[in-house]
Coordinates of C-alpha atoms in Angstrom, one line a residue:
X713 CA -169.5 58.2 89.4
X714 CA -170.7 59.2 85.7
X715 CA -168.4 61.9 86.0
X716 CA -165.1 60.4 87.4
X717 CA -164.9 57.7 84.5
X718 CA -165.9 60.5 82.3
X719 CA -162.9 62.2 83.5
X720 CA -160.4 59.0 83.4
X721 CA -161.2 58.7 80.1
X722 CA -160.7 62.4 78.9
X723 CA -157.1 62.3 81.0
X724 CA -156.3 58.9 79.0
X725 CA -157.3 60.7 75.7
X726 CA -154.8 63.1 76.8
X727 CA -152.1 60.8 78.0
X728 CA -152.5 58.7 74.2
X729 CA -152.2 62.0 72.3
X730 CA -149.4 63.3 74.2
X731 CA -147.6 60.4 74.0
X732 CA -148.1 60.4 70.2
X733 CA -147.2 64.1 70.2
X734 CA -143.6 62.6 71.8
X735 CA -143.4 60.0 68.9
X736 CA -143.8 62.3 66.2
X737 CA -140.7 64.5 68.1
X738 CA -138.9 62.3 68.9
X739 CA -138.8 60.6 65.1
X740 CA -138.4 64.6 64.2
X741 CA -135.5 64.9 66.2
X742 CA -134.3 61.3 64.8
X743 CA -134.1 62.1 61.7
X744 CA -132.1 65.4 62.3
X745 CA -129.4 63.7 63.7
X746 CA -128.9 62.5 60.1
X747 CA -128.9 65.8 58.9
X748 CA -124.8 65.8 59.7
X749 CA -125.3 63.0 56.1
X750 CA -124.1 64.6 52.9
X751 CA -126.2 64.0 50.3
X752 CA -124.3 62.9 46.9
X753 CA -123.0 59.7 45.6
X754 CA -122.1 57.0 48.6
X755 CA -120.3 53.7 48.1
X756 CA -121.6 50.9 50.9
X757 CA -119.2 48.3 52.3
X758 CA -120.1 45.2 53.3
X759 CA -118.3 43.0 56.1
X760 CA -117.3 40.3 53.8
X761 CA -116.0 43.7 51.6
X762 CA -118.4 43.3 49.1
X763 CA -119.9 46.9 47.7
X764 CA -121.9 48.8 46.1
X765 CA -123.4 52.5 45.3
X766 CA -126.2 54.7 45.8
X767 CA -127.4 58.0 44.6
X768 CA -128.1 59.1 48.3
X769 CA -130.9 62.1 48.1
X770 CA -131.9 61.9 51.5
X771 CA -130.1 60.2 54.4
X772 CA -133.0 58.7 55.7
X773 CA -133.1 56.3 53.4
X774 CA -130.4 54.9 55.2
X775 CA -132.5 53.3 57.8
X776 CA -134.6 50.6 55.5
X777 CA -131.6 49.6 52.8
X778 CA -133.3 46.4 52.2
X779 CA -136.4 48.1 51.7
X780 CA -135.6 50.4 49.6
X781 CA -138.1 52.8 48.6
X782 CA -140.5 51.0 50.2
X783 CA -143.0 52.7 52.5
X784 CA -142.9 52.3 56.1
X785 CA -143.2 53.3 58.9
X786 CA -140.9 53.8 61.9
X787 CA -140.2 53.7 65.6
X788 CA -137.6 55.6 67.3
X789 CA -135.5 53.0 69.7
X790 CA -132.7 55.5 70.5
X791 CA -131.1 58.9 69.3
X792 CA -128.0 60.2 70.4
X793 CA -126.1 62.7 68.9
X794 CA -124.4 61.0 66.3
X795 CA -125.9 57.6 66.4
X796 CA -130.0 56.6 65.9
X797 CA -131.8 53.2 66.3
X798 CA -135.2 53.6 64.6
X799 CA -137.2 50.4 64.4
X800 CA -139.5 49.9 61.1
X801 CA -142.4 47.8 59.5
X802 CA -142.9 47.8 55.7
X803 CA -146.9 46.4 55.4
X804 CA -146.5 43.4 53.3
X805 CA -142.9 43.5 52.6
X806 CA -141.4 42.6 55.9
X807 CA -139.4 44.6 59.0
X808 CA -136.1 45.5 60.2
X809 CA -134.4 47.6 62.6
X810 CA -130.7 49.8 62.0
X811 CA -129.0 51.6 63.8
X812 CA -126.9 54.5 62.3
X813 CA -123.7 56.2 63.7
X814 CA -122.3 59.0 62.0
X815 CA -118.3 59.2 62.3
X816 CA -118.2 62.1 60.0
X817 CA -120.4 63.8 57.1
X818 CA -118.9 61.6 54.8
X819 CA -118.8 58.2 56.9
X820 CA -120.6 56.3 59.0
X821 CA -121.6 52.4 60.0
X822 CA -124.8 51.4 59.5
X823 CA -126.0 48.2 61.3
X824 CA -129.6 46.5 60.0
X825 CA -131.2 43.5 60.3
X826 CA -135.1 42.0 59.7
X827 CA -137.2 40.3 57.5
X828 CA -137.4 41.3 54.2
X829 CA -139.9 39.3 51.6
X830 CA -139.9 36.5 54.1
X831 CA -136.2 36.0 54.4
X832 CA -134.2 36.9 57.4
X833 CA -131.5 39.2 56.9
X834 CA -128.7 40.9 58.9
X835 CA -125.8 43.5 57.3
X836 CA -123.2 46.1 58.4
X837 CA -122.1 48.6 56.4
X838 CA -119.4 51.5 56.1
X839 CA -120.6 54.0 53.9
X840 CA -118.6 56.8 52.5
X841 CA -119.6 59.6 50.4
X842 CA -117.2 59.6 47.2
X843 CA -118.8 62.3 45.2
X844 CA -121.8 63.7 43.5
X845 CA -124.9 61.5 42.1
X846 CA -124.3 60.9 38.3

């Protein structure tokens, strides 16, 4: 008996780190379906067609706009090849979740909603790159 629950756990163990293993791939591969992103200077639309611009460095920042810079960490709902869904918290800042698709290297829609600093929020954007970062 000893030795059966002994072994349930040890295949458990197994099951939570290889499950965690998938995470961490899956996020990897995520991530490089935003690799298709030029970096550079990108103007962001709004639906009401209010904009603005960012120095984009790395196209994952994409994913937490309203948390910019922030630190947090994130949850791969979906990845397709030209479209991701990644879910996110930001400890003591809020949440959100966006979903990218990428029309071309220099467009694509983003789609993000959450909870930033208490407040509920919920944007789309086009983005296009129009250049390099000043």
């Amino acid at each position: 008996m000893m030795i059966r629950r002994a072994w349930l756990s040890a295949a458990a163990g197994v099951l939570v780190l290889g499950s965690a293993g998938a995470a961490v791939a899956q996020r990897q591969s995520a991530l490089s379906s935003l690799k298709a992103i030029e970096r550079g200077q990108w103007q962001l639309r709004d639906g009401e067609g209010a904009s603005r611009g960012i120095c984009l460095r790395d196209p994952a920042a994409l994913l937490q706009l309203r948390h910019w810079g922030a630190r947090c960490e994130h949850v791969v709902v979906e990845n397709g090849g030209t479209s991701a869904t990644v879910r996110y918290t930001c400890p003591g800042r809020g949440h959100g979740r966006t979903s990218i698709t990428v029309d071309t290297s220099h467009t694509v829609v983003i789609d993000t909603s959450g909870i930033v600093d208490g407040a509920p929020f919920a944007e789309q954007y086009e983005a296009r790159r129009v250049g390099q970062c000043q």
